PDB file of C-alpha atoms in Angstrom:
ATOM      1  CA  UNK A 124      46.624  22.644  -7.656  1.00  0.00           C
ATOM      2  CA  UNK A 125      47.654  26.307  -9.192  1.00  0.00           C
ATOM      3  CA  UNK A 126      51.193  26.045  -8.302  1.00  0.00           C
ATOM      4  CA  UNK A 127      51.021  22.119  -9.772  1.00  0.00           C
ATOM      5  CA  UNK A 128      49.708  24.316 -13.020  1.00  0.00           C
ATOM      6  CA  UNK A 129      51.930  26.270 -13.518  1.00  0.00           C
ATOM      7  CA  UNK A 130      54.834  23.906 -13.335  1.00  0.00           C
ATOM      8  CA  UNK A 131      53.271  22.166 -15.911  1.00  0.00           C
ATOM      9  CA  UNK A 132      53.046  25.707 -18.012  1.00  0.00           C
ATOM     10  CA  UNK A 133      56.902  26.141 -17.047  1.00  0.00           C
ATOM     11  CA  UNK A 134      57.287  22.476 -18.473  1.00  0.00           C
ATOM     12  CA  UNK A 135      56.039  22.961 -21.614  1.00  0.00           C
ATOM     13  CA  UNK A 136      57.833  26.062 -22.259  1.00  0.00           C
ATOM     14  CA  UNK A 137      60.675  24.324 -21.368  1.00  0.00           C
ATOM     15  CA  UNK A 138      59.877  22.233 -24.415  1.00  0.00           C
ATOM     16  CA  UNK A 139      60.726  25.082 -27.066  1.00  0.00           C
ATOM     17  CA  UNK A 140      57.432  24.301 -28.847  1.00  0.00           C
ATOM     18  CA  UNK A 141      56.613  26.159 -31.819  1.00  0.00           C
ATOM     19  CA  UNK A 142      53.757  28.516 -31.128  1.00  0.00           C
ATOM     20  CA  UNK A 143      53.927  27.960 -27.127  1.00  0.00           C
ATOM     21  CA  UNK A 144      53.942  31.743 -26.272  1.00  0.00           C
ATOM     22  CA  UNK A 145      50.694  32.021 -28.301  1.00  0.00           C
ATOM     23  CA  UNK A 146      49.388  28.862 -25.983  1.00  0.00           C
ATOM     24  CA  UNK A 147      46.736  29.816 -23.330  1.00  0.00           C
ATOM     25  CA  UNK A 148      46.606  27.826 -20.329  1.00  0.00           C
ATOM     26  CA  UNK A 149      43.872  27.928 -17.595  1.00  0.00           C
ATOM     27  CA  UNK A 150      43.971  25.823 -14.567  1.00  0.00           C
ATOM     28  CA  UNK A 151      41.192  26.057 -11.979  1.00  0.00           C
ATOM     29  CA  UNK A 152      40.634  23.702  -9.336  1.00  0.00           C
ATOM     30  CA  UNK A 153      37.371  21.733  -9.151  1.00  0.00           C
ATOM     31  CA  UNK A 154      34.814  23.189  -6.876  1.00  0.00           C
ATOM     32  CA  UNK A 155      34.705  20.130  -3.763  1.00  0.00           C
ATOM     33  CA  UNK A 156      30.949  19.567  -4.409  1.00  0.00           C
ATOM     34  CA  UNK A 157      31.520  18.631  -8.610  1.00  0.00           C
ATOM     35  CA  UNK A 158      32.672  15.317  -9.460  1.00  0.00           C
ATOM     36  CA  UNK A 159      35.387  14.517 -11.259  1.00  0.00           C
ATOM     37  CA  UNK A 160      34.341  13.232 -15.399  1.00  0.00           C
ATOM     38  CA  UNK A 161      36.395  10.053 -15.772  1.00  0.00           C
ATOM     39  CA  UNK A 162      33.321   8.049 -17.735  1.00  0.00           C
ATOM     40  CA  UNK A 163      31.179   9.479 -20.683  1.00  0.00           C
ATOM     41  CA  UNK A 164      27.791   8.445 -19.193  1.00  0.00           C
ATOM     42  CA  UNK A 165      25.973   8.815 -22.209  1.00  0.00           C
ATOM     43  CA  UNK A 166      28.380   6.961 -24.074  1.00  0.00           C
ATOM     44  CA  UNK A 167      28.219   3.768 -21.566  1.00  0.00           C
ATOM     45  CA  UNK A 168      24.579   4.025 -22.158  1.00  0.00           C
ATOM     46  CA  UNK A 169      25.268   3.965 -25.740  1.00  0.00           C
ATOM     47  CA  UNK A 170      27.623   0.701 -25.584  1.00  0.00           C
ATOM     48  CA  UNK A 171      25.352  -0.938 -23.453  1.00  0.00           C
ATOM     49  CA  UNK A 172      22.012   0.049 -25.922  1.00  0.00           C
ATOM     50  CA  UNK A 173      24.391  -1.365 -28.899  1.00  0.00           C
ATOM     51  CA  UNK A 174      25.220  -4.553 -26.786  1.00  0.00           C
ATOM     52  CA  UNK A 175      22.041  -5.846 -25.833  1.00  0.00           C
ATOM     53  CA  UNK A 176      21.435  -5.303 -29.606  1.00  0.00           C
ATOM     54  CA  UNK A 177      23.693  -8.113 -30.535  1.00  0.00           C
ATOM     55  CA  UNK A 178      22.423 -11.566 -31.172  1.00  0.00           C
ATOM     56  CA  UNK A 179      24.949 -13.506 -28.912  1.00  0.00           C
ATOM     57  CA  UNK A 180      24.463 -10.955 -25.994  1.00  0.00           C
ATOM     58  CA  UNK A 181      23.943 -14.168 -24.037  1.00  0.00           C
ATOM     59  CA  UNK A 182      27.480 -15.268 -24.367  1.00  0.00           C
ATOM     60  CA  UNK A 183      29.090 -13.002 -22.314  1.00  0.00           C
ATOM     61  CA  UNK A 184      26.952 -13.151 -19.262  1.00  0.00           C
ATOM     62  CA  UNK A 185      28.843 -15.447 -17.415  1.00  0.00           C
ATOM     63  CA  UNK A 186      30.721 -13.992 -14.725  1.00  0.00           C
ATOM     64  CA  UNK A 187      28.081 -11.169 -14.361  1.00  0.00           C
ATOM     65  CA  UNK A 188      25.510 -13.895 -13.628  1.00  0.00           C
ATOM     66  CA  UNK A 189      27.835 -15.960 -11.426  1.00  0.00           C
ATOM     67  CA  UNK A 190      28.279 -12.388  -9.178  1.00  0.00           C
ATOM     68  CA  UNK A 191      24.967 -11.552  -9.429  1.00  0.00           C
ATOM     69  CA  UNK A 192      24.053 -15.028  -7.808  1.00  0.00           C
ATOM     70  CA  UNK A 193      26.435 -14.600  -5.399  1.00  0.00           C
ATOM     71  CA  UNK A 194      24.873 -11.099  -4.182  1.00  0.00           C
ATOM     72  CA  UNK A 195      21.404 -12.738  -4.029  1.00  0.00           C
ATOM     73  CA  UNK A 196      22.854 -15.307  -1.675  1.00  0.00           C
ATOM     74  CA  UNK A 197      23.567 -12.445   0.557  1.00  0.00           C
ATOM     75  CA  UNK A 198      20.116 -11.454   0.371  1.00  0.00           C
ATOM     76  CA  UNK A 199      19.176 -14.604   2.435  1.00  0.00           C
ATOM     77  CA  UNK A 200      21.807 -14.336   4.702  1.00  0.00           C
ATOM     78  CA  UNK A 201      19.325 -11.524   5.912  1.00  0.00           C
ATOM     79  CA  UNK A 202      16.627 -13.094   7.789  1.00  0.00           C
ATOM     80  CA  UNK A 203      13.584 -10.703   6.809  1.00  0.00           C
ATOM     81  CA  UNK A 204      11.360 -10.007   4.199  1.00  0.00           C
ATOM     82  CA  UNK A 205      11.620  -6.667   2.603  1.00  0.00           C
ATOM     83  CA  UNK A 206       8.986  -4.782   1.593  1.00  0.00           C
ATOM     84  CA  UNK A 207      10.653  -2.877  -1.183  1.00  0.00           C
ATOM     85  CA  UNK A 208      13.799  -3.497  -2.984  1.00  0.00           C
ATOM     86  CA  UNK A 209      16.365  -1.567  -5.546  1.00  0.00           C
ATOM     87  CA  UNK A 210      18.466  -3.448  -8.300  1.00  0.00           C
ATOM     88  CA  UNK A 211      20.272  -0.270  -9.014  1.00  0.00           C
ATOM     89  CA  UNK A 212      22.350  -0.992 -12.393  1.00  0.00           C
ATOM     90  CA  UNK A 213      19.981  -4.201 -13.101  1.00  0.00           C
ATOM     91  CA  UNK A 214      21.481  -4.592 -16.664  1.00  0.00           C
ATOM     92  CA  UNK A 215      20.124  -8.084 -17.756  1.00  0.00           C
ATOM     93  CA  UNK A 216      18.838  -9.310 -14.185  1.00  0.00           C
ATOM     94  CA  UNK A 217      21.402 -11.004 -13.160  1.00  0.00           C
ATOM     95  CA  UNK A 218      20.581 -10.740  -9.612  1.00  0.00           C
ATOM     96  CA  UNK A 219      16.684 -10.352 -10.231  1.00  0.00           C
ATOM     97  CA  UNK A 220      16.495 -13.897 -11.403  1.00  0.00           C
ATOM     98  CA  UNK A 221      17.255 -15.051  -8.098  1.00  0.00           C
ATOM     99  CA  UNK A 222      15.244 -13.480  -6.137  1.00  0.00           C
ATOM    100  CA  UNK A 223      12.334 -14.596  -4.383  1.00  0.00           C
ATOM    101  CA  UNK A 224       9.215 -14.050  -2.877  1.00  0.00           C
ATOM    102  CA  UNK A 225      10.584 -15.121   0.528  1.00  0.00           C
ATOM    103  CA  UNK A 226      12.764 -12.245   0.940  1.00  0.00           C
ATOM    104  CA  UNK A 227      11.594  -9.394  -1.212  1.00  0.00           C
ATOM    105  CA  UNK A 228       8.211  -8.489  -1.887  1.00  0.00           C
ATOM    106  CA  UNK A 229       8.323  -5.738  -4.802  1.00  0.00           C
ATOM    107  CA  UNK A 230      11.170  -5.094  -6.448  1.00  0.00           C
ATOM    108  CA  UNK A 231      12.321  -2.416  -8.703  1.00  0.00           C
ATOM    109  CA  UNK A 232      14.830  -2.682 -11.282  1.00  0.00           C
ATOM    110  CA  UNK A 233      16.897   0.410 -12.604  1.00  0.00           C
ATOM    111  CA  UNK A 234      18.978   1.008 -15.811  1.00  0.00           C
ATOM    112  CA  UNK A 235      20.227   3.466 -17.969  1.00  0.00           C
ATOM    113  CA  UNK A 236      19.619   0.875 -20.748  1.00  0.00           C
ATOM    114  CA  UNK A 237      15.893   0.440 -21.781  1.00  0.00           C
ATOM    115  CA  UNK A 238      17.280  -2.534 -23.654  1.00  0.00           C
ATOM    116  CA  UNK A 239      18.862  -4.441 -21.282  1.00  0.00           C
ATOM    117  CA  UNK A 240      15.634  -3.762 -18.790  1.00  0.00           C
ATOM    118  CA  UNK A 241      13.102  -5.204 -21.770  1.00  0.00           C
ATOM    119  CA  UNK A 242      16.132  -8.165 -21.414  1.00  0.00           C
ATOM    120  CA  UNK A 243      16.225  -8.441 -17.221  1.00  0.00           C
ATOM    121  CA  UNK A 244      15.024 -11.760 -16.320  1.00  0.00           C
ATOM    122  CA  UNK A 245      12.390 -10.862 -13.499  1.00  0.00           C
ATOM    123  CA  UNK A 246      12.283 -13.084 -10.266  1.00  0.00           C
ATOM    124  CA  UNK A 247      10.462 -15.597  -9.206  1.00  0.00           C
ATOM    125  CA  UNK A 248       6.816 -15.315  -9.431  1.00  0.00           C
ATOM    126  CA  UNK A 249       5.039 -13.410  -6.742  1.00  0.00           C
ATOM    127  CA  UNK A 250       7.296 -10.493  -6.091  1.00  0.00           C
ATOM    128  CA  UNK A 251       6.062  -7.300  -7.521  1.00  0.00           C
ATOM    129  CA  UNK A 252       8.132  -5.678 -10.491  1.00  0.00           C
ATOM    130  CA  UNK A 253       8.367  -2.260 -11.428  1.00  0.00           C
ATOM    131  CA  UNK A 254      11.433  -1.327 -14.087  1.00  0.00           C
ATOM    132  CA  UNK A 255      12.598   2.302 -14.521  1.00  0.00           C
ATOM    133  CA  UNK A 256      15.006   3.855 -17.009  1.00  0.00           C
ATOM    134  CA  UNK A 257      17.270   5.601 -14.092  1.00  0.00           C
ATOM    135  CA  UNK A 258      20.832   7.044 -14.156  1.00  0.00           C
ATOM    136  CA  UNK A 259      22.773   5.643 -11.280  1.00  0.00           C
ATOM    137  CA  UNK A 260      24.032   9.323 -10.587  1.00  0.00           C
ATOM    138  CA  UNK A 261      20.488  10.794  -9.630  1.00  0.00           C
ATOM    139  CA  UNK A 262      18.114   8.682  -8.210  1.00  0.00           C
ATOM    140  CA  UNK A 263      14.418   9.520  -8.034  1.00  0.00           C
ATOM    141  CA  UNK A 264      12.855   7.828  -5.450  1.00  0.00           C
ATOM    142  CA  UNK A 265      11.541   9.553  -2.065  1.00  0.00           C
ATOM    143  CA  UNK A 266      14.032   9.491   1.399  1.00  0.00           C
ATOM    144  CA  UNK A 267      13.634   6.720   3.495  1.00  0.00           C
ATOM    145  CA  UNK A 268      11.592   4.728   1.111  1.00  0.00           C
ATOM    146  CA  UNK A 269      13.435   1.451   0.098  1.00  0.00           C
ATOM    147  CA  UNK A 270      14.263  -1.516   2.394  1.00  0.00           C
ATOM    148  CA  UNK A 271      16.969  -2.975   0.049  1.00  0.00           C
ATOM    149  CA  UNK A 272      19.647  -1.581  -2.484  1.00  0.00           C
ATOM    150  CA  UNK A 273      21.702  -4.628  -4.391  1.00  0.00           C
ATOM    151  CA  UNK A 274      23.837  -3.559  -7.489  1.00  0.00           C
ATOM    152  CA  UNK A 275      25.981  -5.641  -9.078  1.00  0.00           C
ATOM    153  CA  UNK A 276      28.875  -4.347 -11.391  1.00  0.00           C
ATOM    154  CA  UNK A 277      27.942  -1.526 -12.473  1.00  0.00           C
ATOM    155  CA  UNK A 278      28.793   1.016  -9.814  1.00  0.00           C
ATOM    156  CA  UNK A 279      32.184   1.339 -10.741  1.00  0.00           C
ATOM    157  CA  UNK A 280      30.679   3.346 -14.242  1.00  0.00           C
ATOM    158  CA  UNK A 281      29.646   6.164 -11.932  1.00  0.00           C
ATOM    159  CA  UNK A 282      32.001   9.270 -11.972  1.00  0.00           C
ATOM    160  CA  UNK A 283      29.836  10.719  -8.504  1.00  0.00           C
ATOM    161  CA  UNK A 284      30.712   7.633  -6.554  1.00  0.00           C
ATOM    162  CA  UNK A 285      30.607   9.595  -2.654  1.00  0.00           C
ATOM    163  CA  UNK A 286      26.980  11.665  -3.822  1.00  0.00           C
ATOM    164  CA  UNK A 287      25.586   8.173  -5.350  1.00  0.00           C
ATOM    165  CA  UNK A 288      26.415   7.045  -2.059  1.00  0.00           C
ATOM    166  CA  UNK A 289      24.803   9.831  -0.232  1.00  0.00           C
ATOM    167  CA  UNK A 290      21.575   9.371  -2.355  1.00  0.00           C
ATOM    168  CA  UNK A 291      21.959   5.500  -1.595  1.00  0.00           C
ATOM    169  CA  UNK A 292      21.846   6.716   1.788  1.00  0.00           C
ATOM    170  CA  UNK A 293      18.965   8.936   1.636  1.00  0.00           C
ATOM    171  CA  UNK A 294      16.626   6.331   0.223  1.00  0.00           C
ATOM    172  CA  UNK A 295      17.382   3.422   2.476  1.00  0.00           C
ATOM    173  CA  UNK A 296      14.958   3.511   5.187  1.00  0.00           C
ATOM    174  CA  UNK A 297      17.247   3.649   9.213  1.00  0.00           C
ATOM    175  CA  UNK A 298      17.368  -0.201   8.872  1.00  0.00           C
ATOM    176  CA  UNK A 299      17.812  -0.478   5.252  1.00  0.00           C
ATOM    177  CA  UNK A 300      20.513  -2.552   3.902  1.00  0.00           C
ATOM    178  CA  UNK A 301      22.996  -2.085   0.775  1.00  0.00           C
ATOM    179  CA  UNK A 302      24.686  -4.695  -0.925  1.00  0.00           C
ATOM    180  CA  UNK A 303      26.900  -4.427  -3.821  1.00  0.00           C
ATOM    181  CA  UNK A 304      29.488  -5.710  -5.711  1.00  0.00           C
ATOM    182  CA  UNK A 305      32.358  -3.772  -7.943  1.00  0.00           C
TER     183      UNK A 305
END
C-alpha cells in the first residue's frame, strides 16, 4: 500500500501543479481489524428517517415487499418452530408481515430508523413482537440467543460486512439459521 502511495505522490508531481511541493501527503494502511467507510451510516439513517416521512412512502415498496415475501417463504421451507427470531434491517416489515405463528414464536424487529419501525407491519397475530432501534454494525443481543436471523436488503448498507457477520454468528444459537437477501 506505501509503495502504491507514493506512486501516486510521484504522479501528482508529475502534474506540475501549482503549490504541489507545499502539498502534504500521508498514506497509512488500514489496521486489518477497521473496516473500510464506503457508507455514511448516519446519513442512511437520515434518508431513511426523511423517507418514511413522505406521504407516498407506500409507492415504492414494491420490490422490497415482493423479496421480503420471498425470504419468508424460506422460513417454511424450515420445518420447526423457532423460539426467537431477528428481522435485522426490518425497515417497513416487509418480511414481518408474513410471518406466522407456525414458525416463529417471538420475533424482534431491528432498525436504525425509529420511523420505519413505528411503520413495520407486525405478523400475524400470536407471535410475540419486540422492536428495537439497532445499528446493523453492533448488535446487542446475548451469544447464542436467537434461533433465526432474516434480513432483507439492507445488508448491503453495512461498511463492517465480515464483523456483522461474526456478530450474526455469535448470536445464532449452534443450530440457528440465517437467511438473507442483498
Amino acid at each position: 500500500m506505501l509503495s502504491s502511495c507514493k506512486k501516486y505522490v510521484q504522479f501528482l508531481c508529475s502534474l506540475h501543479v501549482k503549490n504541489i511541493s507545499n502539498s502534504t501527503h500521508h498514506c497509512f494502511p488500514l489496521k486489518p481489524e477497521s473496516p473500510m467507510n464506503v457508507f455514511d451510516r448516519k446519513a442512511k439513517s437520515k434518508q431513511k428517517e426523511r423517507a418514511g416521512g413522505m406521504p407516498d412512502v407506500e409507492v415504492y415498496d414494491y420490490l422490497k415487499s415482493e423479496i421480503g415475501y420471498r425470504l419468508s417463504d424460506r422460513v417454511l421451507d424450515v420445518k420447526r418452530t423457532f423460539k426467537c427470531a431477528l428481522d435485522l434491517g426490518c425497515s417497513r416489515g416487509y418480511v414481518s408481515k408474513h410471518i406466522i405463528a407456525d414458525s416463529v414464536e417471538k420475533l424482534i424487529m431491528c432498525d436504525t430508523s425509529p420511523t420505519y419501525l413505528s411503520q413495520a407491519s407486525p405478523p400475524e397475530e400470536g407471535v410475540v413482537v419486540e422492536r428495537l432501534v439497532v445499528d446493523e454494525e453492533d448488535l446487542p443481543f446475548e451469544s447464542d440467543s436467537l434461533d433465526l436471523v432474516i434480513s432483507n436488503l439492507s445488508l448491503h448498507w453495512v461498511n463492517d460486512l465480515p464483523g456483522t457477520f461474526s456478530q450474526i454468528m455469535r448470536v445464532l444459537k449452534n443450530d440457528g439459521v440465517f437467511m438473507a437477501s442483498v
